[in-house]
mmCIF file of C-alpha atoms in Angstrom:
data_model
loop_
_atom_site.group_PDB
_atom_site.id
_atom_site.type_symbol
_atom_site.label_atom_id
_atom_site.label_comp_id
_atom_site.label_asym_id
_atom_site.label_seq_id
_atom_site.Cartn_x
_atom_site.Cartn_y
_atom_site.Cartn_z
ATOM 1 C CA MET D 275 41.841 14.179 -6.543
ATOM 2 C CA THR D 276 38.749 12.869 -6.265
ATOM 3 C CA ALA D 277 35.447 14.198 -7.821
ATOM 4 C CA PRO D 278 32.981 15.399 -5.471
ATOM 5 C CA THR D 279 30.373 12.854 -5.672
ATOM 6 C CA THR D 280 26.544 13.508 -5.313
ATOM 7 C CA PRO D 281 24.970 12.272 -1.803
ATOM 8 C CA THR D 282 22.087 9.512 -2.989
ATOM 9 C CA ARG D 283 18.499 9.640 -1.494
ATOM 10 C CA PRO D 284 17.862 6.406 0.927
ATOM 11 C CA ARG D 285 16.168 4.089 -0.859
ATOM 12 C CA HIS D 286 12.437 3.151 -0.230
ATOM 13 C CA THR D 287 12.098 -0.083 1.690
ATOM 14 C CA PHE D 288 8.285 0.189 1.191
ATOM 15 C CA LEU D 289 8.071 -3.256 -1.076
ATOM 16 C CA LYS D 290 10.726 -5.148 1.210
ATOM 17 C CA ALA D 291 8.344 -4.568 4.566
ATOM 18 C CA GLY D 292 5.304 -5.055 2.200
ATOM 19 C CA HIS D 293 6.392 -8.760 1.500
ATOM 20 C CA ASP D 294 7.677 -9.398 5.143
ATOM 21 C CA LEU D 295 4.413 -7.502 6.373
ATOM 22 C CA TYR D 296 1.954 -9.800 4.297
ATOM 23 C CA LYS D 297 4.475 -12.978 5.381
ATOM 24 C CA ALA D 298 3.602 -12.538 8.951
ATOM 25 C CA ALA D 299 0.298 -11.801 8.720
ATOM 26 C CA LEU D 300 0.470 -14.955 6.106
ATOM 27 C CA GLN D 301 2.205 -17.230 8.986
ATOM 28 C CA LEU D 302 -0.806 -16.354 11.742
ATOM 29 C CA SER D 303 -3.736 -16.910 9.322
ATOM 30 C CA ASN D 304 -2.389 -20.173 8.416
ATOM 31 C CA SER D 305 -1.999 -20.440 12.273
ATOM 32 C CA GLY D 306 -6.231 -19.777 12.469
ATOM 33 C CA ALA D 307 -5.339 -17.737 15.624
ATOM 34 C CA LEU D 308 -5.211 -13.661 15.679
ATOM 35 C CA PRO D 309 -6.886 -12.679 13.101
ATOM 36 C CA GLY D 310 -7.163 -9.136 14.495
ATOM 37 C CA PRO D 311 -3.991 -8.782 14.341
ATOM 38 C CA THR D 312 -3.351 -11.459 10.525
ATOM 39 C CA ASP D 313 -5.927 -8.190 9.791
ATOM 40 C CA HIS D 314 -3.836 -5.361 10.747
ATOM 41 C CA LEU D 315 -0.439 -7.076 9.047
ATOM 42 C CA ALA D 316 -2.891 -7.884 5.558
ATOM 43 C CA GLY D 317 -3.915 -3.812 5.857
ATOM 44 C CA LEU D 318 -0.418 -2.847 6.334
ATOM 45 C CA ALA D 319 1.637 -4.855 3.538
ATOM 46 C CA ALA D 320 -0.505 -3.714 1.165
ATOM 47 C CA GLU D 321 -0.319 0.417 1.899
ATOM 48 C CA CYS D 322 3.959 -0.759 1.905
ATOM 49 C CA VAL D 323 3.900 -2.362 -1.387
ATOM 50 C CA ALA D 324 1.455 0.495 -2.687
ATOM 51 C CA LYS D 325 3.109 3.454 -2.017
ATOM 52 C CA ALA D 326 6.797 1.233 -3.356
ATOM 53 C CA MET D 327 4.664 1.524 -6.823
ATOM 54 C CA LEU D 328 3.732 4.723 -6.167
ATOM 55 C CA ILE D 329 6.926 5.758 -5.850
ATOM 56 C CA ASP D 330 9.036 3.400 -8.391
ATOM 57 C CA PHE D 331 5.898 3.015 -10.859
ATOM 58 C CA PHE D 332 4.522 7.332 -10.313
ATOM 59 C CA GLY D 333 6.543 9.388 -9.248
ATOM 60 C CA SER D 334 5.228 9.565 -5.809
ATOM 61 C CA VAL D 335 8.459 11.561 -4.049
ATOM 62 C CA GLN D 336 10.014 10.851 -0.137
ATOM 63 C CA GLU D 337 12.181 13.180 1.203
ATOM 64 C CA LYS D 338 13.165 11.671 4.250
ATOM 65 C CA PRO D 339 12.880 7.422 5.582
ATOM 66 C CA THR D 340 10.737 9.278 7.834
ATOM 67 C CA VAL D 341 8.475 11.419 6.407
ATOM 68 C CA LYS D 342 5.137 9.540 4.299
ATOM 69 C CA PRO D 343 5.922 9.949 0.162
ATOM 70 C CA HIS D 344 3.648 13.192 -1.290
ATOM 71 C CA SER D 345 2.642 12.779 -4.911
ATOM 72 C CA PRO D 346 3.047 15.422 -7.064
ATOM 73 C CA LYS D 347 0.378 14.244 -9.292
ATOM 74 C CA ILE D 348 -1.964 13.921 -6.929
ATOM 75 C CA ALA D 349 -1.106 17.461 -5.591
ATOM 76 C CA ALA D 350 -1.728 19.648 -8.893
ATOM 77 C CA MET D 351 -5.256 18.083 -8.422
ATOM 78 C CA PRO D 352 -8.219 20.008 -8.915
ATOM 79 C CA GLY D 353 -8.530 20.335 -5.470
ATOM 80 C CA MET D 354 -5.735 18.588 -4.064
ATOM 81 C CA ASP D 355 -3.072 20.091 -2.402
ATOM 82 C CA LYS D 356 0.269 18.536 -0.713
ATOM 83 C CA PHE D 357 -1.660 17.438 2.550
ATOM 84 C CA LYS D 358 -4.281 15.328 0.881
ATOM 85 C CA ALA D 359 -1.506 13.494 -1.490
ATOM 86 C CA SER D 360 0.840 12.549 1.065
ATOM 87 C CA HIS D 361 -0.012 9.390 1.392
ATOM 88 C CA GLY D 362 -1.189 7.673 5.076
ATOM 89 C CA HIS D 363 -3.085 4.001 5.552
ATOM 90 C CA MET D 364 -5.205 2.215 3.374
ATOM 91 C CA PRO D 365 -8.011 2.785 2.156
ATOM 92 C CA GLY D 366 -6.524 5.684 0.583
ATOM 93 C CA ALA D 367 -3.112 4.069 -0.121
ATOM 94 C CA TRP D 368 -4.925 1.663 -2.113
ATOM 95 C CA GLU D 369 -7.500 5.882 -3.563
ATOM 96 C CA HIS D 370 -4.260 7.977 -4.826
ATOM 97 C CA LEU D 371 -3.079 4.396 -6.497
ATOM 98 C CA LEU D 372 -5.518 4.128 -8.218
ATOM 99 C CA MET D 373 -5.839 7.847 -9.314
ATOM 100 C CA VAL D 374 -2.609 7.480 -10.606
ATOM 101 C CA LEU D 375 -2.684 4.566 -12.336
ATOM 102 C CA ASP D 376 -1.795 5.545 -16.034
ATOM 103 C CA GLY D 377 0.972 4.319 -19.422
ATOM 104 C CA ARG D 378 2.051 -0.085 -19.522
ATOM 105 C CA ARG D 379 2.190 0.251 -16.013
ATOM 106 C CA GLY D 380 -0.302 1.265 -14.688
ATOM 107 C CA ALA D 381 -2.338 -1.635 -17.327
ATOM 108 C CA GLU D 382 -1.152 -4.285 -16.339
ATOM 109 C CA ILE D 383 -1.276 -2.940 -12.914
ATOM 110 C CA ARG D 384 -5.200 -2.778 -13.075
ATOM 111 C CA LYS D 385 -4.445 -6.709 -14.013
ATOM 112 C CA HIS D 386 -3.918 -8.230 -11.477
ATOM 113 C CA ILE D 387 -6.215 -6.036 -8.980
ATOM 114 C CA PRO D 388 -9.497 -5.547 -7.921
ATOM 115 C CA ARG D 389 -11.636 -2.468 -10.066
ATOM 116 C CA GLN D 390 -13.212 -2.171 -6.101
ATOM 117 C CA ASN D 391 -10.631 -1.206 -3.208
ATOM 118 C CA PRO D 392 -11.366 -4.346 -0.725
ATOM 119 C CA PHE D 393 -10.139 -2.231 2.226
ATOM 120 C CA LYS D 394 -12.498 -0.066 1.775
ATOM 121 C CA THR D 395 -16.099 -2.140 0.963
ATOM 122 C CA PRO D 396 -19.818 -0.189 1.690
ATOM 123 C CA ASN D 397 -20.143 -1.608 5.623
ATOM 124 C CA ASP D 398 -16.141 -2.684 6.452
ATOM 125 C CA LYS D 399 -13.470 -0.200 6.277
ATOM 126 C CA TRP D 400 -10.164 -1.812 6.589
ATOM 127 C CA HIS D 401 -8.264 0.666 9.812
ATOM 128 C CA GLU D 402 -5.477 1.316 11.495
ATOM 129 C CA GLY D 403 -7.770 1.993 15.362
ATOM 130 C CA HIS D 404 -8.490 -1.879 14.069
ATOM 131 C CA ARG D 405 -5.425 -3.216 16.182
ATOM 132 C CA TYR D 406 -6.935 -1.722 19.163
ATOM 133 C CA VAL D 407 -10.033 -4.018 19.206
ATOM 134 C CA ASP D 408 -10.881 -7.289 19.751
ATOM 135 C CA GLY D 409 -9.418 -9.371 16.528
ATOM 136 C CA ASP D 410 -12.174 -11.552 17.313
ATOM 137 C CA THR D 411 -14.999 -9.645 16.017
ATOM 138 C CA LEU D 412 -13.141 -9.642 12.825
ATOM 139 C CA SER D 413 -15.095 -12.166 10.208
ATOM 140 C CA PRO D 414 -13.139 -14.557 8.126
ATOM 141 C CA GLN D 415 -14.281 -13.444 5.007
ATOM 142 C CA ARG D 416 -12.904 -9.686 5.722
ATOM 143 C CA VAL D 417 -9.074 -11.287 7.030
ATOM 144 C CA ALA D 418 -9.391 -13.420 3.814
ATOM 145 C CA ARG D 419 -10.798 -10.484 1.434
ATOM 146 C CA HIS D 420 -7.266 -8.587 2.692
ATOM 147 C CA LEU D 421 -4.653 -10.788 2.339
ATOM 148 C CA ALA D 422 -5.662 -11.249 -1.736
ATOM 149 C CA ALA D 423 -6.368 -7.923 -1.759
ATOM 150 C CA THR D 424 -2.819 -7.916 -0.887
ATOM 151 C CA LEU D 425 -1.258 -11.037 -2.815
ATOM 152 C CA SER D 426 -2.217 -9.375 -5.945
ATOM 153 C CA LEU D 427 -0.219 -5.749 -4.539
ATOM 154 C CA ILE D 428 2.187 -7.974 -4.916
ATOM 155 C CA THR D 429 1.742 -9.409 -8.201
ATOM 156 C CA ALA D 430 0.431 -6.766 -9.523
ATOM 157 C CA TYR D 431 3.877 -5.306 -8.570
ATOM 158 C CA ASN D 432 6.256 -7.915 -9.623
ATOM 159 C CA HIS D 433 4.022 -8.052 -13.584
ATOM 160 C CA ALA D 434 4.754 -3.953 -14.032
ATOM 161 C CA LYS D 435 8.671 -4.121 -13.209
#
């Protein structure tokens, strides 16, 4: 008789998705065309890598692959709840990461990412709805900032492992 096995939760794929989206954004960027989709993919890639760090290093959970992960740590903070602790799009996912950085991994990540959220600058906030705007209106500096920020998250993840 075989012992019953404990069902395992499906492992999230945020890190792989983040890498793939970043590679796609780089390919578009290197072609010199389509700044809108390049910027959009950079933001989605950064979001995925931030969520991977939140889950892998800081206790966030994702009950099912089809639901947003959330942070019990953030939900327990004053003025927060499970809804506010759900990890959505940028720039919020970056803000959530900053809220829970602690310990050796938190210190390592802080070394590699910008202190200010590059997806939330005073006059230029990344938003998932920007996929509908004319990408030619996005500055090359904005796109470069978002690509660099995404790479910093990937680097930080690798150093924090």
